[in-house]
mmCIF file of C-alpha atoms in Angstrom:
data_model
loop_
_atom_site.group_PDB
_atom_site.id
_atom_site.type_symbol
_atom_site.label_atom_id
_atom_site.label_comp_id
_atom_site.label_asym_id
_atom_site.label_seq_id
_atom_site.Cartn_x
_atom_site.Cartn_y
_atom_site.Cartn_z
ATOM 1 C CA UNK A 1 94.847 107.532 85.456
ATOM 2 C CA UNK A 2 97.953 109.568 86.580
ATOM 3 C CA UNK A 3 99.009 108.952 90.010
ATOM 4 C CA UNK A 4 101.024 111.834 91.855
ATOM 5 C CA UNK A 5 103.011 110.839 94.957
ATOM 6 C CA UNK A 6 102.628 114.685 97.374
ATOM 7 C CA UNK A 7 105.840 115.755 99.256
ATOM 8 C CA UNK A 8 104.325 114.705 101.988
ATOM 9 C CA UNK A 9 103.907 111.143 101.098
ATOM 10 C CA UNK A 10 107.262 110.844 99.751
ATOM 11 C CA UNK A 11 108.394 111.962 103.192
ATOM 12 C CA UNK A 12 106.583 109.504 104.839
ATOM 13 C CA UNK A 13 108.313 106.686 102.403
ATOM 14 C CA UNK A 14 111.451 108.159 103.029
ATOM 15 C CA UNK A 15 110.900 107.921 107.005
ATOM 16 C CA UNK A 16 109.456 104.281 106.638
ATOM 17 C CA UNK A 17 112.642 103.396 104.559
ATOM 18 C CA UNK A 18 114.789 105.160 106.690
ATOM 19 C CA UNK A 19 113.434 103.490 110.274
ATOM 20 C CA UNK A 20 113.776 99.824 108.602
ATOM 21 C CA UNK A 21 116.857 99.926 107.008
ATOM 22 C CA UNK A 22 118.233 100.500 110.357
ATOM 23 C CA UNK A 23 117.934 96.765 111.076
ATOM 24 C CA UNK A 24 117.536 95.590 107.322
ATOM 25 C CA UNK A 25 118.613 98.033 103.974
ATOM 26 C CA UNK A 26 117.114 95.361 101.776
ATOM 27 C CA UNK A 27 113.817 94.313 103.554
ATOM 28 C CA UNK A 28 113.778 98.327 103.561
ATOM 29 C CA UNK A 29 114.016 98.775 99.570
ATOM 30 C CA UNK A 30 111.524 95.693 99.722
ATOM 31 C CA UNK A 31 109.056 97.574 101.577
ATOM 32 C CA UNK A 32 109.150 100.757 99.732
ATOM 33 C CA UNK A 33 108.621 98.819 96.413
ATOM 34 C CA UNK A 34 105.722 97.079 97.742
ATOM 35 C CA UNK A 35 104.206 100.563 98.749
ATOM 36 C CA UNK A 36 105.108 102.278 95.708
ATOM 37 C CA UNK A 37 103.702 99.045 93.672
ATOM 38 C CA UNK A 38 100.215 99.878 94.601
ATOM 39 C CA UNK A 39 99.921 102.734 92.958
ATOM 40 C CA UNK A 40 99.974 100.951 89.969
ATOM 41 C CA UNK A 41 96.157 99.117 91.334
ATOM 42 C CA UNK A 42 95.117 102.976 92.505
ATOM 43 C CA UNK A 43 95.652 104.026 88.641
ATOM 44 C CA UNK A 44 93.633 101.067 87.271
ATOM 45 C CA UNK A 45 91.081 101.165 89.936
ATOM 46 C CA UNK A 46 91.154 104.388 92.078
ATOM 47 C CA UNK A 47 87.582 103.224 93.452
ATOM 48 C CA UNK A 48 89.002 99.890 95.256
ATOM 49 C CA UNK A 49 89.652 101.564 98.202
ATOM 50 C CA UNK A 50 88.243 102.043 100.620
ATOM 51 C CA UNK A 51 86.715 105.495 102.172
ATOM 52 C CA UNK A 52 88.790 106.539 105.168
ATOM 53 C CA UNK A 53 87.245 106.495 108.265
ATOM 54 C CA UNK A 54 88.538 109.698 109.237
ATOM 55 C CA UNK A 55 87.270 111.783 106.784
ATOM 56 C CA UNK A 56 83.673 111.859 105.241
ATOM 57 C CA UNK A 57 84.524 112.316 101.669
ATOM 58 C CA UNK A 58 83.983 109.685 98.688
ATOM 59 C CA UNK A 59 87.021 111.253 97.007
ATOM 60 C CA UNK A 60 89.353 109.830 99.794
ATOM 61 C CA UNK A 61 89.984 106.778 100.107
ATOM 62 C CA UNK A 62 93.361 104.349 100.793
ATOM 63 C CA UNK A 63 94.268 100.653 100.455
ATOM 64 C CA UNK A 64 96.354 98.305 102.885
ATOM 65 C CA UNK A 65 100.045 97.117 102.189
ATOM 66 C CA UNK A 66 101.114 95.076 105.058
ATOM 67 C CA UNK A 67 100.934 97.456 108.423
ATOM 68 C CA UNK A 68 100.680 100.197 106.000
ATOM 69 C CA UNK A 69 97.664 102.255 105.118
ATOM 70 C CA UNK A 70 98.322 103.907 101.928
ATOM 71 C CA UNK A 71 95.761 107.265 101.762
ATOM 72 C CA UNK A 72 94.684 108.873 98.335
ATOM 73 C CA UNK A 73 92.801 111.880 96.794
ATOM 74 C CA UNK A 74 90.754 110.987 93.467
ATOM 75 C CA UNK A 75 90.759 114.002 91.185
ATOM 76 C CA UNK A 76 89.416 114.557 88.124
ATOM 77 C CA UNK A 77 92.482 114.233 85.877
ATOM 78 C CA UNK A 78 95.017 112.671 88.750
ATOM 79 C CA UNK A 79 94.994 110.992 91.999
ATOM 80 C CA UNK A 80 97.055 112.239 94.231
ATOM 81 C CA UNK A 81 98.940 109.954 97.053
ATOM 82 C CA UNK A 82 98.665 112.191 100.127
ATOM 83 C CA UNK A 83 100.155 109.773 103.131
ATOM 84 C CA UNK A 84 101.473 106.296 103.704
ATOM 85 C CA UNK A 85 101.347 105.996 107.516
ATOM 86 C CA UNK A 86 101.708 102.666 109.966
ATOM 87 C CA UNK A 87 98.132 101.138 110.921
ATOM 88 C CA UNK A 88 99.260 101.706 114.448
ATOM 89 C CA UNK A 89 99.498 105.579 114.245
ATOM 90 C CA UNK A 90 96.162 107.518 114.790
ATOM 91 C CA UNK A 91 97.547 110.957 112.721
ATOM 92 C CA UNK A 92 98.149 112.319 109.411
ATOM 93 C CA UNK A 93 100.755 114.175 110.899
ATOM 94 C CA UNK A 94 104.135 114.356 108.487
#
């Protein structure tokens, strides 16, 4: 299945790259790869997720990359990445 990566979640990779690389430009790229990387698992298995607390719907659901909690929207035809945020934050906020 396609996997479509929202504004909004390529803002938050951009922010996540952009805070790191401030101490370390390559464990920054590294990061970002790893993140990006698991989209390739969401395609093959967009169920192995699992549901986010903070919503009630089967249809969203994320996976964990490190401190990262990468959040996703199963469609029909696509699923759409629609944050990557830090375990530590409590918001969807961009």
């Amino acid at each position: 299945m396609k996997v479509h990566w929202t504004g909004t979640a390529e803002k938050h990779l951009d922010s996540i790259y952009r805070y790191i690389a401030q101490n370390s430009p390559e464990y920054a790229n590294h990061m970002v790869d790893r993140l990006t990387a698991r989209s390739q698992q969401i395609a093959a298995f967009p169920l192995s997720g699992r549901s986010v607390p903070e919503f009630e719907a089967q249809h969203v659901r994320e996976v964990i990359e490190g401190s990262y909690r990468i959040v996703y929207y199963i469609k029909s035809d696509q699923i759409d990445i629609l944050a990557v945020i830090h375990g530590a934050q409590n918001t969807f906020a961009e």
